[in-house]
Amino acid sequence: MIQELLTTEDILTLSGAVTATYFSAQTLFFLFKLKPKYVGFFISLLISYTAIIIKNEISFISCILALFNSFIIYSSAFGISEMTSLKNFNANSSKIDAEEIVPKKRYFMAWSR
């Protein structure tokens, strides 16, 4: 059973990094009221640069690519936070009213507020 949960190799993939970033930022906000948009960006940077250290591919190009990868991880996690914070989301509607936003006391909240 334990072998089927997240491993280091899983977290170094894009989906694993986005999952780790999203849930870590949400948990740190829920416990310590740290702003998830800043914590999420820091965690995405940490995961990207940890990946190049673990794979032992440290070079100038790898560091630049890790920075861009952290932007992708962060923007994916930010998008998930925006989607999970909406009530009654209508996929056919391009406009979201302010009344449709879920209150901030919930675990899943938007990072942009």
Coordinates of N, CA and C in Angstrom, one line a residue:
M1 N 0.8 -1.2 0.0 CA 0.0 0.0 0.0 C 0.9 1.3 0.0
I2 N 1.9 1.3 0.8 CA 2.7 2.5 0.9 C 3.4 2.8 -0.4
Q3 N 3.8 1.7 -1.2 CA 4.4 1.9 -2.5 C 3.5 2.6 -3.5
E4 N 2.3 2.6 -3.3 CA 1.3 3.2 -4.2 C 1.1 4.7 -4.0
L5 N 1.5 5.2 -2.9 CA 1.3 6.6 -2.6 C 2.4 7.5 -3.3
L6 N 2.4 8.8 -3.1 CA 3.3 9.7 -3.8 C 4.8 9.4 -3.4
T7 N 5.6 9.3 -4.3 CA 7.1 9.1 -4.1 C 7.8 10.3 -4.6
T8 N 9.1 10.3 -4.4 CA 9.9 11.4 -4.8 C 9.9 11.6 -6.3
E9 N 9.9 10.5 -7.0 CA 9.8 10.5 -8.5 C 8.5 11.1 -9.0
D10 N 7.4 10.8 -8.2 CA 6.1 11.3 -8.6 C 6.0 12.8 -8.4
I11 N 6.6 13.3 -7.3 CA 6.5 14.7 -7.1 C 7.4 15.5 -8.1
L12 N 8.4 14.9 -8.7 CA 9.2 15.6 -9.7 C 8.6 15.6 -11.0
T13 N 7.4 15.0 -11.2 CA 6.6 15.2 -12.5 C 5.8 16.4 -12.4
L14 N 5.3 16.9 -13.5 CA 4.5 18.1 -13.5 C 3.2 18.0 -12.6
S15 N 2.5 16.9 -12.8 CA 1.3 16.7 -12.0 C 1.6 16.5 -10.5
G16 N 2.6 15.8 -10.2 CA 3.0 15.7 -8.8 C 3.5 17.0 -8.2
A17 N 4.2 17.8 -8.9 CA 4.7 19.1 -8.4 C 3.5 20.1 -8.2
V18 N 2.5 20.0 -9.2 CA 1.4 20.9 -9.0 C 0.5 20.5 -7.8
T19 N 0.4 19.2 -7.6 CA -0.4 18.7 -6.5 C 0.3 19.0 -5.2
A20 N 1.6 18.8 -5.1 CA 2.4 19.2 -3.9 C 2.3 20.7 -3.6
T21 N 2.4 21.5 -4.6 CA 2.4 22.9 -4.5 C 1.0 23.4 -4.0
Y22 N 0.0 22.9 -4.6 CA -1.4 23.3 -4.3 C -1.7 22.9 -2.9
F23 N -1.6 21.7 -2.5 CA -2.0 21.2 -1.2 C -1.1 21.8 -0.1
S24 N 0.2 22.0 -0.3 CA 1.1 22.6 0.7 C 0.7 24.0 0.9
A25 N 0.4 24.8 -0.1 CA 0.1 26.2 0.0 C -1.3 26.3 0.8
Q26 N -2.2 25.5 0.4 CA -3.6 25.5 1.0 C -3.4 25.1 2.5
T27 N -2.6 24.1 2.8 CA -2.5 23.7 4.2 C -1.8 24.7 5.0
L28 N -0.7 25.4 4.5 CA 0.0 26.4 5.3 C -0.9 27.6 5.5
F29 N -1.8 27.9 4.5 CA -2.8 29.0 4.7 C -3.8 28.6 5.8
F30 N -4.3 27.4 5.7 CA -5.3 26.9 6.7 C -4.7 26.9 8.1
L31 N -3.5 26.5 8.3 CA -2.9 26.4 9.6 C -2.3 27.7 10.1
F32 N -1.5 28.4 9.3 CA -0.8 29.6 9.8 C -1.2 30.9 9.1
K33 N -2.2 30.9 8.2 CA -2.7 32.1 7.5 C -1.6 32.7 6.7
L34 N -0.7 31.9 6.1 CA 0.3 32.4 5.2 C -0.3 32.6 3.8
K35 N 0.0 33.6 3.1 CA -0.6 33.9 1.8 C -0.3 32.8 0.8
P36 N -1.3 32.1 0.3 CA -1.0 30.9 -0.6 C -0.3 31.3 -1.9
K37 N -0.6 32.5 -2.4 CA 0.0 32.9 -3.7 C 1.5 33.0 -3.6
Y38 N 2.0 33.5 -2.4 CA 3.5 33.7 -2.2 C 4.1 32.3 -1.8
V39 N 3.4 31.6 -0.9 CA 3.9 30.3 -0.5 C 3.9 29.3 -1.7
G40 N 2.9 29.4 -2.5 CA 2.8 28.5 -3.7 C 4.0 28.8 -4.7
F41 N 4.3 30.0 -4.9 CA 5.4 30.4 -5.8 C 6.7 29.9 -5.2
F42 N 6.9 30.1 -3.9 CA 8.2 29.6 -3.2 C 8.3 28.1 -3.3
I43 N 7.2 27.4 -3.1 CA 7.2 25.9 -3.1 C 7.5 25.4 -4.6
S44 N 6.9 26.1 -5.6 CA 7.2 25.7 -6.9 C 8.6 25.9 -7.3
L45 N 9.2 27.0 -6.8 CA 10.7 27.2 -7.0 C 11.5 26.1 -6.3
L46 N 11.1 25.8 -5.1 CA 11.8 24.8 -4.3 C 11.8 23.4 -5.0
I47 N 10.6 23.0 -5.5 CA 10.5 21.8 -6.2 C 11.3 21.7 -7.5
S48 N 11.2 22.8 -8.3 CA 12.0 22.8 -9.5 C 13.5 22.8 -9.3
Y49 N 14.0 23.5 -8.4 CA 15.4 23.5 -8.2 C 15.9 22.2 -7.4
T50 N 15.0 21.7 -6.6 CA 15.3 20.4 -6.0 C 15.4 19.3 -7.0
A51 N 14.6 19.4 -8.1 CA 14.6 18.4 -9.1 C 16.0 18.3 -9.9
I52 N 16.5 19.5 -10.2 CA 17.8 19.5 -10.9 C 18.9 19.1 -9.9
I53 N 18.8 19.3 -8.6 CA 19.8 18.8 -7.7 C 19.8 17.3 -7.6
I54 N 18.5 16.8 -7.4 CA 18.4 15.3 -7.3 C 18.9 14.6 -8.6
K55 N 18.6 15.1 -9.7 CA 19.0 14.5 -11.0 C 20.4 14.8 -11.3
N56 N 21.1 15.6 -10.5 CA 22.5 16.0 -10.7 C 22.8 16.5 -12.1
E57 N 21.9 17.5 -12.5 CA 22.1 18.1 -13.8 C 22.2 19.6 -13.6
I58 N 23.1 20.0 -12.7 CA 23.3 21.4 -12.4 C 24.1 22.1 -13.5
S59 N 23.5 23.0 -14.2 CA 24.1 23.9 -15.2 C 23.3 25.2 -15.3
F60 N 23.9 26.1 -16.0 CA 23.2 27.4 -16.2 C 21.9 27.2 -16.9
I61 N 21.9 26.4 -18.0 CA 20.6 26.1 -18.8 C 19.6 25.4 -17.9
S62 N 20.0 24.5 -17.1 CA 19.1 23.7 -16.2 C 18.5 24.7 -15.2
C63 N 19.3 25.6 -14.7 CA 18.7 26.6 -13.7 C 17.7 27.5 -14.3
I64 N 17.9 27.9 -15.6 CA 17.0 28.8 -16.3 C 15.7 28.0 -16.6
L65 N 15.9 26.7 -17.0 CA 14.7 25.9 -17.3 C 13.9 25.6 -16.0
A66 N 14.6 25.4 -14.9 CA 13.9 25.2 -13.6 C 13.1 26.4 -13.2
L67 N 13.6 27.6 -13.5 CA 12.8 28.8 -13.3 C 11.5 28.8 -14.1
F68 N 11.6 28.5 -15.4 CA 10.4 28.5 -16.2 C 9.5 27.3 -15.8
N69 N 10.1 26.2 -15.4 CA 9.2 25.1 -14.9 C 8.5 25.5 -13.7
S70 N 9.1 26.3 -12.8 CA 8.4 26.7 -11.6 C 7.3 27.6 -11.9
F71 N 7.4 28.4 -13.0 CA 6.3 29.3 -13.4 C 5.1 28.4 -13.9
I72 N 5.4 27.4 -14.6 CA 4.4 26.5 -15.1 C 3.7 25.8 -13.9
I73 N 4.5 25.3 -13.0 CA 3.9 24.6 -11.8 C 3.0 25.6 -11.0
Y74 N 3.5 26.8 -10.8 CA 2.8 27.8 -10.1 C 1.5 28.2 -10.8
S75 N 1.6 28.4 -12.1 CA 0.3 28.9 -12.8 C -0.7 27.7 -12.8
S76 N -0.3 26.5 -12.9 CA -1.2 25.4 -12.9 C -1.9 25.3 -11.5
A77 N -1.1 25.4 -10.4 CA -1.6 25.4 -9.1 C -2.6 26.5 -8.8
F78 N -2.2 27.7 -9.3 CA -3.0 28.9 -9.2 C -4.4 28.7 -9.9
G79 N -4.3 28.1 -11.1 CA -5.6 27.8 -11.8 C -6.5 26.8 -11.1
I80 N -5.9 25.8 -10.5 CA -6.7 24.9 -9.7 C -7.3 25.6 -8.6
S81 N -6.6 26.5 -7.9 CA -7.2 27.2 -6.7 C -8.4 28.1 -7.2
E82 N -8.3 28.6 -8.3 CA -9.4 29.5 -8.8 C -10.6 28.6 -9.2
M83 N -10.4 27.5 -9.8 CA -11.5 26.6 -10.2 C -12.2 26.0 -9.0
T84 N -11.4 25.6 -7.9 CA -12.0 24.9 -6.8 C -12.7 25.9 -5.9
S85 N -12.5 27.2 -6.1 CA -13.2 28.2 -5.2 C -14.5 28.7 -5.7
L86 N -14.9 28.2 -6.9 CA -16.1 28.7 -7.5 C -17.3 27.8 -7.1
K87 N -18.4 28.4 -6.9 CA -19.6 27.7 -6.7 C -20.5 27.8 -7.9
N88 N -21.1 26.8 -8.3 CA -22.0 26.8 -9.5 C -21.3 27.3 -10.7
F89 N -20.1 26.7 -11.0 CA -19.4 27.1 -12.2 C -20.1 26.6 -13.4
N90 N -20.3 27.5 -14.4 CA -20.9 27.2 -15.6 C -19.9 27.3 -16.7
A91 N -19.6 26.1 -17.3 CA -18.5 26.0 -18.3 C -18.9 26.9 -19.6
N92 N -20.1 27.1 -19.8 CA -20.5 27.9 -21.0 C -20.5 29.4 -20.8
S93 N -20.3 29.8 -19.6 CA -20.3 31.2 -19.2 C -18.9 31.7 -19.2
S94 N -18.6 32.8 -19.7 CA -17.3 33.4 -19.7 C -17.2 34.5 -18.6
K95 N -18.3 34.8 -17.9 CA -18.3 35.8 -16.9 C -18.7 35.1 -15.5
I96 N -17.9 35.5 -14.5 CA -18.1 35.0 -13.2 C -18.5 36.2 -12.3
D97 N -19.7 36.0 -11.6 CA -20.2 37.1 -10.7 C -19.5 36.9 -9.4
A98 N -19.4 38.1 -8.7 CA -18.7 38.1 -7.3 C -19.5 37.3 -6.3
E99 N -20.8 37.1 -6.5 CA -21.6 36.3 -5.6 C -21.3 34.8 -5.7
E100 N -20.7 34.4 -6.7 CA -20.5 33.0 -6.9 C -19.2 32.5 -6.2
I101 N -18.4 33.4 -5.6 CA -17.2 33.0 -5.0 C -17.5 32.4 -3.6
V102 N -16.9 31.3 -3.3 CA -17.1 30.7 -2.0 C -16.4 31.5 -0.9
P103 N -17.0 31.6 0.3 CA -16.3 32.3 1.4 C -14.9 31.8 1.7
K104 N -14.1 32.7 2.3 CA -12.7 32.4 2.5 C -12.4 31.4 3.6
K105 N -13.4 31.1 4.4 CA -13.2 30.2 5.6 C -13.0 28.7 5.2
R106 N -13.3 28.4 4.0 CA -13.2 27.0 3.5 C -11.7 26.7 3.3
Y107 N -11.4 25.4 3.2 CA -10.1 24.9 2.9 C -9.7 25.3 1.5
F108 N -10.6 25.0 0.6 CA -10.3 25.3 -0.8 C -10.7 26.8 -1.1
M109 N -9.7 27.6 -1.2 CA -10.0 29.0 -1.5 C -9.2 29.5 -2.7
A110 N -9.6 30.6 -3.3 CA -8.8 31.2 -4.4 C -7.6 31.9 -3.8
W111 N -6.5 31.8 -4.5 CA -5.2 32.4 -4.1 C -5.2 33.9 -4.4
S112 N -6.1 34.4 -5.3 CA -6.0 35.8 -5.8 C -6.7 36.7 -4.9
R113 N -7.3 36.2 -3.8 CA -8.0 37.1 -2.9 C -7.2 37.3 -1.6

